[in-house]
mmCIF file of C-alpha atoms and ligand atoms in Angstrom:
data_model
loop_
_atom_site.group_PDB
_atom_site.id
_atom_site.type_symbol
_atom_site.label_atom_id
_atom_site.label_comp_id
_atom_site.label_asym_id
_atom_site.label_seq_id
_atom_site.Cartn_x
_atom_site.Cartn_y
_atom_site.Cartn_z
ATOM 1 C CA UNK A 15 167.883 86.764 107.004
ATOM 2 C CA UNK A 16 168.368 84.180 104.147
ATOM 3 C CA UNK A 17 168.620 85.421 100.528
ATOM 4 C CA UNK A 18 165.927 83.644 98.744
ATOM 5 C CA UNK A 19 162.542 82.759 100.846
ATOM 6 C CA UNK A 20 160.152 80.837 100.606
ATOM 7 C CA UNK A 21 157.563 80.137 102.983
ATOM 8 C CA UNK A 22 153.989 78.445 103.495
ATOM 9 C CA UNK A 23 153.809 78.461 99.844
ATOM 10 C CA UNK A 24 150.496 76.154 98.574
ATOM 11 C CA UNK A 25 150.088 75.411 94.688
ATOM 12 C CA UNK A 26 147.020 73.809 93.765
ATOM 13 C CA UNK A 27 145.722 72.956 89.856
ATOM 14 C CA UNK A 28 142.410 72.874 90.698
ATOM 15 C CA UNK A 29 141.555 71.405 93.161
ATOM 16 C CA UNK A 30 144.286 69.225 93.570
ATOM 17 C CA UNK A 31 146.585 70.674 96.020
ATOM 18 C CA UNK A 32 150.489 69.471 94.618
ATOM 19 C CA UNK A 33 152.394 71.544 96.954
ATOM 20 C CA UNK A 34 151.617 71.983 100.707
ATOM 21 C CA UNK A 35 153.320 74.811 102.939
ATOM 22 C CA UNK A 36 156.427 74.776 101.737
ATOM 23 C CA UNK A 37 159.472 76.670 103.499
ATOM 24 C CA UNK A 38 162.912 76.821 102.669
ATOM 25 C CA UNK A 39 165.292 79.545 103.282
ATOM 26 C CA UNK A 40 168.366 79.274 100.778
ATOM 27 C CA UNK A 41 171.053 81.576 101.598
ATOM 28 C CA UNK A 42 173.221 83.629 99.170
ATOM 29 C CA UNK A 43 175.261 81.530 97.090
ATOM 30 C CA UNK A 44 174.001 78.616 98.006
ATOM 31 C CA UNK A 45 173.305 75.457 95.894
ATOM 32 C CA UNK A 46 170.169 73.478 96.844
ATOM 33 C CA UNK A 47 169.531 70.365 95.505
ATOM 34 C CA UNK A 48 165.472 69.365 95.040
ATOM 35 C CA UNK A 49 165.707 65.849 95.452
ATOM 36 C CA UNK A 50 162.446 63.546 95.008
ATOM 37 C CA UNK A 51 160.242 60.798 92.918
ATOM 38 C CA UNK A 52 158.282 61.339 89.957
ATOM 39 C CA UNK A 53 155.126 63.451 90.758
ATOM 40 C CA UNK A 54 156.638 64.903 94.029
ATOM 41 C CA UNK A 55 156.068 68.644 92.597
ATOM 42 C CA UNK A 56 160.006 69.799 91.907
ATOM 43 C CA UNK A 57 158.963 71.602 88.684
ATOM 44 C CA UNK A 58 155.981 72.759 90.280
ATOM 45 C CA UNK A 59 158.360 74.537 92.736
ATOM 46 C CA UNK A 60 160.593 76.197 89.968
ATOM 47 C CA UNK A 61 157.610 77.219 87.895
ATOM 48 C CA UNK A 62 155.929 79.053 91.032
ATOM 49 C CA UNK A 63 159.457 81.049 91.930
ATOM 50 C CA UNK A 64 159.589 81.711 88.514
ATOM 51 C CA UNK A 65 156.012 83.328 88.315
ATOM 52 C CA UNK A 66 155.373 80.632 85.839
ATOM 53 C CA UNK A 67 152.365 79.804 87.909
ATOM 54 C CA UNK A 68 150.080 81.347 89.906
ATOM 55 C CA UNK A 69 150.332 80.547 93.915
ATOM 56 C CA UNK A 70 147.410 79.921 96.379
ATOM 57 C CA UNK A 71 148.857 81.199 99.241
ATOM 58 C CA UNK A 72 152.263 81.555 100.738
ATOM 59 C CA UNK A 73 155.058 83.703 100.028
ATOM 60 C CA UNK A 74 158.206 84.149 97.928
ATOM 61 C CA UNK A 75 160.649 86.988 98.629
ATOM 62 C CA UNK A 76 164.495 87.825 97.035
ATOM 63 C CA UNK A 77 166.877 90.391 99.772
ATOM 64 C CA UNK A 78 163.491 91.038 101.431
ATOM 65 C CA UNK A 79 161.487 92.388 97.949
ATOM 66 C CA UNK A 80 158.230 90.100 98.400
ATOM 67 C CA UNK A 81 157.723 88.890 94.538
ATOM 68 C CA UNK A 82 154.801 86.215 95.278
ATOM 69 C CA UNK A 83 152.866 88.099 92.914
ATOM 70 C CA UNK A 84 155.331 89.677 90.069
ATOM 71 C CA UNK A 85 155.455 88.784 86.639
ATOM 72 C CA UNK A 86 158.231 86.542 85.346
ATOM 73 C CA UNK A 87 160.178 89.295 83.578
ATOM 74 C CA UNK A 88 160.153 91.303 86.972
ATOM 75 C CA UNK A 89 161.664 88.584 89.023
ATOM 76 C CA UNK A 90 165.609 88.159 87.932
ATOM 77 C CA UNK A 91 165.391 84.682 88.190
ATOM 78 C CA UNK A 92 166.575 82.128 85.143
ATOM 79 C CA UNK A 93 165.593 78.785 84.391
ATOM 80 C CA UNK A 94 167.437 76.543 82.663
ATOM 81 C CA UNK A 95 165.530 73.778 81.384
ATOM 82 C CA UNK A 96 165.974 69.889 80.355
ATOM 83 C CA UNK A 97 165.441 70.448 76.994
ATOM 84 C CA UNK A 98 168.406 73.766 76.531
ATOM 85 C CA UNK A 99 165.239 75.529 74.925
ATOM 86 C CA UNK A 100 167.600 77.255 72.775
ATOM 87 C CA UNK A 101 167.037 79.138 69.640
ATOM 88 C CA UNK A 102 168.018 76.611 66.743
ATOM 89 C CA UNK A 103 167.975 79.552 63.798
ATOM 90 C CA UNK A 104 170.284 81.133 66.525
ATOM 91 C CA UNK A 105 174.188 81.132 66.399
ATOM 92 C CA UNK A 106 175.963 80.113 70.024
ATOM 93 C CA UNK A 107 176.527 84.246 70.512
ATOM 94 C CA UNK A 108 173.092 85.035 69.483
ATOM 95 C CA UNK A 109 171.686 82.410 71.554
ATOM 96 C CA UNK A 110 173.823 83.748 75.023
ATOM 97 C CA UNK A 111 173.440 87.368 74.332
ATOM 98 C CA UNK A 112 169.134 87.098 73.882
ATOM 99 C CA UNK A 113 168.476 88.041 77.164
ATOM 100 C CA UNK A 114 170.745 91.220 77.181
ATOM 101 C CA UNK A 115 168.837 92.414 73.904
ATOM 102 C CA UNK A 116 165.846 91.996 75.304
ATOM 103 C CA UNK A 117 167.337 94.223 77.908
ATOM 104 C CA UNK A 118 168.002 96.864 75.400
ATOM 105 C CA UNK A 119 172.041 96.206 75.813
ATOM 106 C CA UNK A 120 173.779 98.300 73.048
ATOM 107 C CA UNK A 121 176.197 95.610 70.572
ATOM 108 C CA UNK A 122 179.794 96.436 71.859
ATOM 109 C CA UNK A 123 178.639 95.811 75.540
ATOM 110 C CA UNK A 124 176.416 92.192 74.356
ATOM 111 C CA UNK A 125 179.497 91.033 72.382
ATOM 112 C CA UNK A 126 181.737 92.207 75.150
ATOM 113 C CA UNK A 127 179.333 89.902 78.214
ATOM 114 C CA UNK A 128 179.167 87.206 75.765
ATOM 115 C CA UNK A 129 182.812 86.983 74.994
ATOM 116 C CA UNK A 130 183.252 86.510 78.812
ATOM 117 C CA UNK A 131 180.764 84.071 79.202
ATOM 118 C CA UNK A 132 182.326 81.741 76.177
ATOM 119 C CA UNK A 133 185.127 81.753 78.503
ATOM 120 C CA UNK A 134 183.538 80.868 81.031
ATOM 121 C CA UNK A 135 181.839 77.901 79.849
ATOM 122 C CA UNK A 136 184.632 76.843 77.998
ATOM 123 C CA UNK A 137 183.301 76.957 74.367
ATOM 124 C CA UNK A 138 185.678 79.936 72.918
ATOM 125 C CA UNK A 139 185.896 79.760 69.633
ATOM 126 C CA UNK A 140 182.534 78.234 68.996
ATOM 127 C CA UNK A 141 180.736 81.630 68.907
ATOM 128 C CA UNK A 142 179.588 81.917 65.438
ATOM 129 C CA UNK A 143 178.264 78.243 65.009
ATOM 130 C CA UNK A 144 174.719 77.303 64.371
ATOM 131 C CA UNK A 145 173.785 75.586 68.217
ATOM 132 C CA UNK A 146 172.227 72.798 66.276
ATOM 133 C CA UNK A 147 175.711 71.685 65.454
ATOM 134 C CA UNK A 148 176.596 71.377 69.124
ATOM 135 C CA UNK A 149 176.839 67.990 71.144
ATOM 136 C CA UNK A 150 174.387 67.344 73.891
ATOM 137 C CA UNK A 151 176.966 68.928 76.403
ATOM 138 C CA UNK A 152 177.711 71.675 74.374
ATOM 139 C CA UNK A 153 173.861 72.908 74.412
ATOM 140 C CA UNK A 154 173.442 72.629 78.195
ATOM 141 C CA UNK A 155 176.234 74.606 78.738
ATOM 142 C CA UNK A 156 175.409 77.666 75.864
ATOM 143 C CA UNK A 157 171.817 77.273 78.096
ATOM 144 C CA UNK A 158 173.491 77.633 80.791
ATOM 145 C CA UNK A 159 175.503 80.791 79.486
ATOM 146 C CA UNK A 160 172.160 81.593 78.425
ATOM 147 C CA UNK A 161 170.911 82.130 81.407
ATOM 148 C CA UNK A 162 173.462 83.605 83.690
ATOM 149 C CA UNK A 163 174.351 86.425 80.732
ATOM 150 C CA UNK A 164 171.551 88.710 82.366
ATOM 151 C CA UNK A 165 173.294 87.878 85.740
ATOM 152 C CA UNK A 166 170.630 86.367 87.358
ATOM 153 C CA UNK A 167 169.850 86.891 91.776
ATOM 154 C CA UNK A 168 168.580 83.107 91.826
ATOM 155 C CA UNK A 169 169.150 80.505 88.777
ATOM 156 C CA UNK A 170 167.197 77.395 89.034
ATOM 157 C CA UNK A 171 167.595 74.402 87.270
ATOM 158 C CA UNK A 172 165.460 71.653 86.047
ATOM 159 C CA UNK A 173 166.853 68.521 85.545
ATOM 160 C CA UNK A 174 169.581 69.827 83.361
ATOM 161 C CA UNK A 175 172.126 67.228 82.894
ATOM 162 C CA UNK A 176 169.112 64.173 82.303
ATOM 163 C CA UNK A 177 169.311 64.531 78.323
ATOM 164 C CA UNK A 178 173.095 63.576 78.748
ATOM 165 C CA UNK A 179 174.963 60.465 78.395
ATOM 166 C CA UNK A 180 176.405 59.094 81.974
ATOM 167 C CA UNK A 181 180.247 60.280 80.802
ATOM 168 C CA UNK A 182 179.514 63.756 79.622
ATOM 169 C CA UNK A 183 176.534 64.511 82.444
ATOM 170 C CA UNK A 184 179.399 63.590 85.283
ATOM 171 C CA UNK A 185 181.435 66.173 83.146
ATOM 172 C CA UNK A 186 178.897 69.255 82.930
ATOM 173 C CA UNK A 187 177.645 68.069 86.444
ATOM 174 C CA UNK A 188 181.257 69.184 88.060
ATOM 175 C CA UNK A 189 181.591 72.204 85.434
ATOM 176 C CA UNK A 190 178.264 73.741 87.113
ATOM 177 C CA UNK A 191 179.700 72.718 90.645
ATOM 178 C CA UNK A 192 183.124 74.440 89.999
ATOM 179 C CA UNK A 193 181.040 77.694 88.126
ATOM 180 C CA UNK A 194 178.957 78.082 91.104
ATOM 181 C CA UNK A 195 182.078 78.254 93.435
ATOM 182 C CA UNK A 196 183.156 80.901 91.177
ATOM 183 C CA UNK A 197 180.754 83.207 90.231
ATOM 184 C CA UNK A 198 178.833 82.300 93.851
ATOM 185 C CA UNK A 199 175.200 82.366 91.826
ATOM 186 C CA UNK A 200 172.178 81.412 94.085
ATOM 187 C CA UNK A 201 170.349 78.231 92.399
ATOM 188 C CA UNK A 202 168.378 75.683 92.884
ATOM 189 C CA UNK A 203 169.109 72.866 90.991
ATOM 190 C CA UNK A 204 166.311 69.546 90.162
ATOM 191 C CA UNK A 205 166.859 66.097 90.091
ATOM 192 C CA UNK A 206 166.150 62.761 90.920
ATOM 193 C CA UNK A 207 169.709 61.331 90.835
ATOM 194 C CA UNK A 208 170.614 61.147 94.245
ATOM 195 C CA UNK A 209 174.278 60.976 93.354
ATOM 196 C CA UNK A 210 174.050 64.129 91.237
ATOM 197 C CA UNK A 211 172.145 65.596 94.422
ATOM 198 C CA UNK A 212 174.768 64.419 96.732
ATOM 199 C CA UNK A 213 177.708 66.158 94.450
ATOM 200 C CA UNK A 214 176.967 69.204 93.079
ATOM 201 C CA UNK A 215 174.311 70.553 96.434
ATOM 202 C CA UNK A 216 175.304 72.589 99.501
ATOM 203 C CA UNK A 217 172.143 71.130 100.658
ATOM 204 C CA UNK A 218 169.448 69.029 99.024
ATOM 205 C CA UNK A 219 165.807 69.236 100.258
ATOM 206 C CA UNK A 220 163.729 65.934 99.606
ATOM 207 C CA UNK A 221 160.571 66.216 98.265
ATOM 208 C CA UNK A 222 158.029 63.775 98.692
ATOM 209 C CA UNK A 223 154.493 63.852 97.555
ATOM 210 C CA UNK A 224 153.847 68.012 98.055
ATOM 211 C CA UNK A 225 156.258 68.580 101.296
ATOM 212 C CA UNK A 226 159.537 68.764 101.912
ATOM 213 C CA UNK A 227 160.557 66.219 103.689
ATOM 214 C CA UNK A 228 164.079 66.954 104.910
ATOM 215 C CA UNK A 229 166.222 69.799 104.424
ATOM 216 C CA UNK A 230 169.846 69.495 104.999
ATOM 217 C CA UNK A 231 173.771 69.010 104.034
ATOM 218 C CA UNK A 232 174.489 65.950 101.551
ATOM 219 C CA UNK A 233 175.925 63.907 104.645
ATOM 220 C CA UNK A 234 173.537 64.992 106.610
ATOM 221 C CA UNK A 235 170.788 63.262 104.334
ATOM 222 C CA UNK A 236 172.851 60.289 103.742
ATOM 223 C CA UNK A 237 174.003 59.290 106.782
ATOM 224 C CA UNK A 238 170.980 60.496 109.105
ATOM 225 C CA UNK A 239 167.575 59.764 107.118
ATOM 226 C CA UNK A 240 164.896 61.582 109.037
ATOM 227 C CA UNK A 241 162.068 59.263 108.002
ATOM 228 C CA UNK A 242 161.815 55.674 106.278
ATOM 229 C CA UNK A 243 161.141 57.293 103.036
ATOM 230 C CA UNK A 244 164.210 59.049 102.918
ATOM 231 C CA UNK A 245 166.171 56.411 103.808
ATOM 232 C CA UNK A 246 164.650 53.953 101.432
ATOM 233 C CA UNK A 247 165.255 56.568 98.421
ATOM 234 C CA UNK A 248 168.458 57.940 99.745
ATOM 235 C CA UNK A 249 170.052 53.601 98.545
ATOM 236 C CA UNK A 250 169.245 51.784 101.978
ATOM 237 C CA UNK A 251 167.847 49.015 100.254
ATOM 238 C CA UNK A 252 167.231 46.217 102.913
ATOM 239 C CA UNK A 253 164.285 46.766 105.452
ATOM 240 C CA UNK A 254 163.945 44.443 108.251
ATOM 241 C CA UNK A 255 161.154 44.611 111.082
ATOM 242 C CA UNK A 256 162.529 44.540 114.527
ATOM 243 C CA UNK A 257 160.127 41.940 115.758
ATOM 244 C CA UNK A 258 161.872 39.564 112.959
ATOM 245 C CA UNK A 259 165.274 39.791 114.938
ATOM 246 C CA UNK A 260 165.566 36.634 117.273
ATOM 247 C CA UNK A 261 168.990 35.726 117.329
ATOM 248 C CA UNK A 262 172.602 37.182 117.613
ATOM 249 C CA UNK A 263 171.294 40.816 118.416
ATOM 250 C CA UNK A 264 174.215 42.682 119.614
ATOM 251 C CA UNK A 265 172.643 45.860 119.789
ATOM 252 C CA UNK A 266 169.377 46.258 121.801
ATOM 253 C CA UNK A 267 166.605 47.018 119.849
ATOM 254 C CA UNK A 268 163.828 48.147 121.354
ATOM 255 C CA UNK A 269 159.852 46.531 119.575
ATOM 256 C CA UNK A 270 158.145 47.622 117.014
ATOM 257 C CA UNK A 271 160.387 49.660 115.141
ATOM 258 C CA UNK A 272 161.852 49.543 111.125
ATOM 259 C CA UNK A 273 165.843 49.143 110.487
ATOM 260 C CA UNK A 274 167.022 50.516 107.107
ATOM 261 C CA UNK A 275 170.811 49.904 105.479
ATOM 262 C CA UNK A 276 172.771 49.555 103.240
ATOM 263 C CA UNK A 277 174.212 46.606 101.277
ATOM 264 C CA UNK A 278 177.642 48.413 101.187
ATOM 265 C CA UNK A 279 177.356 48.594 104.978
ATOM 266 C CA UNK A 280 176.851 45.423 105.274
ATOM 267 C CA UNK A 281 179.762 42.853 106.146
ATOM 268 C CA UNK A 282 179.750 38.853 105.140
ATOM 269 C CA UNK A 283 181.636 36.929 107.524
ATOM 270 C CA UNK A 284 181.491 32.914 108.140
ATOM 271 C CA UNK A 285 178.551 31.592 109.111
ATOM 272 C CA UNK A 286 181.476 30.555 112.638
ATOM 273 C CA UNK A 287 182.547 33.409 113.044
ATOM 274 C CA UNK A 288 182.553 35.572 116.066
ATOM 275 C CA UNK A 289 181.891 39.640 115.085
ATOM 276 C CA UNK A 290 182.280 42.214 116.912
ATOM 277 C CA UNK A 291 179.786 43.035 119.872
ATOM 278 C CA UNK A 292 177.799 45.861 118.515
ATOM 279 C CA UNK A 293 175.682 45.995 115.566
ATOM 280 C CA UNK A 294 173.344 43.818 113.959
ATOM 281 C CA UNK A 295 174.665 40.190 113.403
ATOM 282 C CA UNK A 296 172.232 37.825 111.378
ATOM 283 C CA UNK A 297 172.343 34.341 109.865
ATOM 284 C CA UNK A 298 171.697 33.479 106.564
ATOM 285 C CA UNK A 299 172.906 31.256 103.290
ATOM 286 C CA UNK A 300 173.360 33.258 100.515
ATOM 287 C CA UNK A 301 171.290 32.762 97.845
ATOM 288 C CA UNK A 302 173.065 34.394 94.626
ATOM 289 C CA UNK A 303 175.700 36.725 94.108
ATOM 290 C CA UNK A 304 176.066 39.370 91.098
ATOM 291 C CA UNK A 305 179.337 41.104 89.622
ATOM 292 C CA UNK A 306 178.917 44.704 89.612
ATOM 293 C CA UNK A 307 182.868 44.929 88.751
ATOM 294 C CA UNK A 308 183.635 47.287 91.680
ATOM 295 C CA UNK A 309 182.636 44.391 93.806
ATOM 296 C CA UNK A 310 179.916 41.313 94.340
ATOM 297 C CA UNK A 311 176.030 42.212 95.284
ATOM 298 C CA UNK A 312 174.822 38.847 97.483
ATOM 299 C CA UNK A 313 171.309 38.067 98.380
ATOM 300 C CA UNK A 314 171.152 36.553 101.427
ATOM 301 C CA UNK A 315 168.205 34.555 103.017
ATOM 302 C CA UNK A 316 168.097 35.453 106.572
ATOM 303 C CA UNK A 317 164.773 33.760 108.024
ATOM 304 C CA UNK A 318 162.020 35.048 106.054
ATOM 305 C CA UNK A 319 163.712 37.962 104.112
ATOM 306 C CA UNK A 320 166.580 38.354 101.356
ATOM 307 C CA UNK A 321 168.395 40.777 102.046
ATOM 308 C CA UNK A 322 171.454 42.350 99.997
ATOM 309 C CA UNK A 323 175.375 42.648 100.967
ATOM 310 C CA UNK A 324 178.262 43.693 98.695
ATOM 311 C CA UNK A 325 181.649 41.983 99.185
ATOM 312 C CA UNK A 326 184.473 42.383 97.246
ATOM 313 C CA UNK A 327 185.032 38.613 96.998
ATOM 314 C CA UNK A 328 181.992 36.369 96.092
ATOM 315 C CA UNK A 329 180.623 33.876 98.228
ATOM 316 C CA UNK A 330 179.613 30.938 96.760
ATOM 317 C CA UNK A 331 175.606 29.782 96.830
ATOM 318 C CA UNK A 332 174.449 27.946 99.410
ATOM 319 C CA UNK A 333 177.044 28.862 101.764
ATOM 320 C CA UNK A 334 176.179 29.649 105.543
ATOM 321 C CA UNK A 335 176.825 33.476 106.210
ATOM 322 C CA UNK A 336 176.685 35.575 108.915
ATOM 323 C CA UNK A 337 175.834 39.473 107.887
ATOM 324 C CA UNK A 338 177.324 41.722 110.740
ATOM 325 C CA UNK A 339 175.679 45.530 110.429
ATOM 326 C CA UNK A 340 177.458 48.578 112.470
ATOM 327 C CA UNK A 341 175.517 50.365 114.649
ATOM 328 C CA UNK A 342 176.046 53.693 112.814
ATOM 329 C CA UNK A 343 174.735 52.207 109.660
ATOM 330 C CA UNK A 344 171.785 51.350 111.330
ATOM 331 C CA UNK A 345 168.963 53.691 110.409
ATOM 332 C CA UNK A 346 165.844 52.750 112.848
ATOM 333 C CA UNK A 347 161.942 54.197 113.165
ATOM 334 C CA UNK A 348 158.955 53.718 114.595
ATOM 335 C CA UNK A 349 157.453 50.994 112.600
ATOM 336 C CA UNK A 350 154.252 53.259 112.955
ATOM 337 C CA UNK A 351 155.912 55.943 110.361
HETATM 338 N N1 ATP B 404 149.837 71.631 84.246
HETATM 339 C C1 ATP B 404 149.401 70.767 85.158
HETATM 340 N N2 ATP B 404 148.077 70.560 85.353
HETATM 341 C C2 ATP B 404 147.618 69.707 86.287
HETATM 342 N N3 ATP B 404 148.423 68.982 87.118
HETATM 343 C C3 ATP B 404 149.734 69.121 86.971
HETATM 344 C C4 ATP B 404 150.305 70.023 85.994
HETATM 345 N N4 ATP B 404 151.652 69.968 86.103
HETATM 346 C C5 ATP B 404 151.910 69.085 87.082
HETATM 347 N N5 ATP B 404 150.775 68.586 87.612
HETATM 348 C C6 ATP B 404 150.689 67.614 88.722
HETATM 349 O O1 ATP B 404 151.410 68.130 89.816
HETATM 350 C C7 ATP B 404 152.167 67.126 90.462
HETATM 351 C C8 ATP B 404 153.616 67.532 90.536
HETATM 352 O O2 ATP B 404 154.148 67.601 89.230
HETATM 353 P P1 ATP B 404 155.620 68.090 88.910
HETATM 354 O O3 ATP B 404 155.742 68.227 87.441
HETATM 355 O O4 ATP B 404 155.935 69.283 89.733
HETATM 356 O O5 ATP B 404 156.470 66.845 89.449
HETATM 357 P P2 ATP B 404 158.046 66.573 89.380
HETATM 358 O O6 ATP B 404 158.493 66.329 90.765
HETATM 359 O O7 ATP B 404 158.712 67.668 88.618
HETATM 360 O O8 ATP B 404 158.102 65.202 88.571
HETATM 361 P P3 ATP B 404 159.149 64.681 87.462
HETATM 362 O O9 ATP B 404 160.329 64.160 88.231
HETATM 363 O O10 ATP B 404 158.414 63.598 86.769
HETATM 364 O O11 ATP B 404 159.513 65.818 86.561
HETATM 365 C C9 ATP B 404 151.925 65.846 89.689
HETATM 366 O O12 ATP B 404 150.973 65.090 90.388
HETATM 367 C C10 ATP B 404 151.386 66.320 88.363
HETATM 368 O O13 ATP B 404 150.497 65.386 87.845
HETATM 369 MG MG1 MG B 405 159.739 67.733 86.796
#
């Protein structure tokens, strides 16, 4: 039986219902990554695990011991939140050992777990220092210390690393990777970078509006979208109707249905020549092309629709392209979905 679960679980605020029968079964040690939009309810989630807020049906259980209705304090479970929410009259030391005073720890063992957990998050030698005098970095990870001190069975997360500037978040984002490896907590981790998703989770669960709307492995979610919304948010940008599709289609497509992909799938080739079989081959002119300094981002005119390829050589405007698609970059629904 999985380690934390959670199932049929309903959350209403009056009468508007923000969560709808969730289930997800995370197993010991593992990372899950709740991935969704704005609105979707991912701090809904973490509040109602962590007692937080009341649920309207559904329930929550940790090694078997149902906690649905336990108070907050009676739950072992830590939240680390966006904001570090530490103590600013607090020291770094004071700040990690809170929880184990609260706890009635006696000194010698607090300094003792605190020392360890310095280590651990690689800020020895900063114990004594006010934690307003810490960088942005510094704070998430003395929250972070924070919150595994009292040795938490599940530690969520909520949006931790979004207060951080792009260098040092890719920075904390692998230190909390390479910590859970190591010390093999349980967690549940929020955000709405897909690329943070995609690194630090064992498996991310996509949220959208109240459900969860896949649950699986990073390249399972990348590379096999189980519905157009998911593979819209999870980067494939271009969206073509297979009605649209007249000419040059290798692969056969049956009516009616969506096609999602990437513009990094995509390959520009001259408007004469001759691809390869399968796939999608269409005919366009491009219509601009962008430096993203990795490579060029075209938009392409095919009939009706612009769609986007990346090269690493730009094609000039106005040139005559043909866009050639893979088959396993081709992510295809119902168009009723
Ligand atoms: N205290 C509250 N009272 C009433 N409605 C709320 C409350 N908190 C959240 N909601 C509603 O519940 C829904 C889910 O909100 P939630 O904060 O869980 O979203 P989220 O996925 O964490 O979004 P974000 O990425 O913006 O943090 C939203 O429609 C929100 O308006
Ligand atoms: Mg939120």
């Amino acid at each position: 039986m999985s380690y934390l679960q959670i199932q049929q679980l309903k959350i209403s605020y009056g009468d508007n219902v923000v969560l709808h029968d969730i289930d997800l079964a995370v197993n010991k040690g593992e990372m899950i990554a709740l991935l969704g939009p704005s609105g979707c309810g991912k701090t809904t989630l973490l509040n109602a695990l962590c007692g937080f807020i009341p649920v309207r049906s559904g329930s929550i259980a940790i090694d078997g011991r149902n906690i649905t209705t336990c108070a907050p304090e009676q739950r072992n479970i830590t939240m680390v939140f966006q904001s570090y929410a530490l103590w600013p009259h607090f020291t770094v030391a004071q700040n990690i050992g809170y929880g184990l005073k609260v706890r009635k720890w006696n000194k010698p063992a607090i300094a003792k777990r605190v020392a360890e957990l310095l280590e651990i998050v690689n800020l020895g030698g900063l114990a004594d220092i006010k934690v307003t005098a810490l960088s942005g970095g510094q704070r998430q990870r003395v929250a972070l210390a924070r919150a595994l001190a009292i040795e938490p069975d599940v530690l969520v997360l909520d949006e931790p690393l979004s207060n951080l500037d792009a260098k040092v978040r890719l920075n904390v984002r692998h230190e909390i990777k390479s910590l859970q490896k190591k010390l093999g907590f349980t967690s549940l981790i929020v955000t709405h970078d897909q690329q943070e998703a995609l690194v630090m989770a064992d498996r991310i669960a996509v949220m959208h509006q109240g459900h969860i709307e896949q649950l699986g492995t990073p390249e399972a979610i990348y590379h096999r979208p189980a519905t157009p919304f998911i593979a819209d948010f999870m980067g494939a940008e271009n969206r073509l109707h297979s009605a649209g599709l007249v000419a040059h289609q290798a692969t056969s497509l049956e009516k009616d249905k969506v096609i999602y992909f990437r513009s990094s799938d995509v390959a520009i080739h001259s408007a004469s020549d001759a691809c390869a079989s399968e796939g999608l081959l269409l005919d366009g002119v491009v219509e601009q092309s962008a430096f993203l300094g990795h490579q060029y981002r075209h938009s392409v005119r095919c009939n009706d629709q612009t769609l986007l390829a990346d090269s690493v050589r730009s094609w000039p405007v106005n040139a005559p392209v043909r866009l050639h698609v893979p088959t396993p970059a081709l992510h295809i629904f119902a168009a009723s979905l």
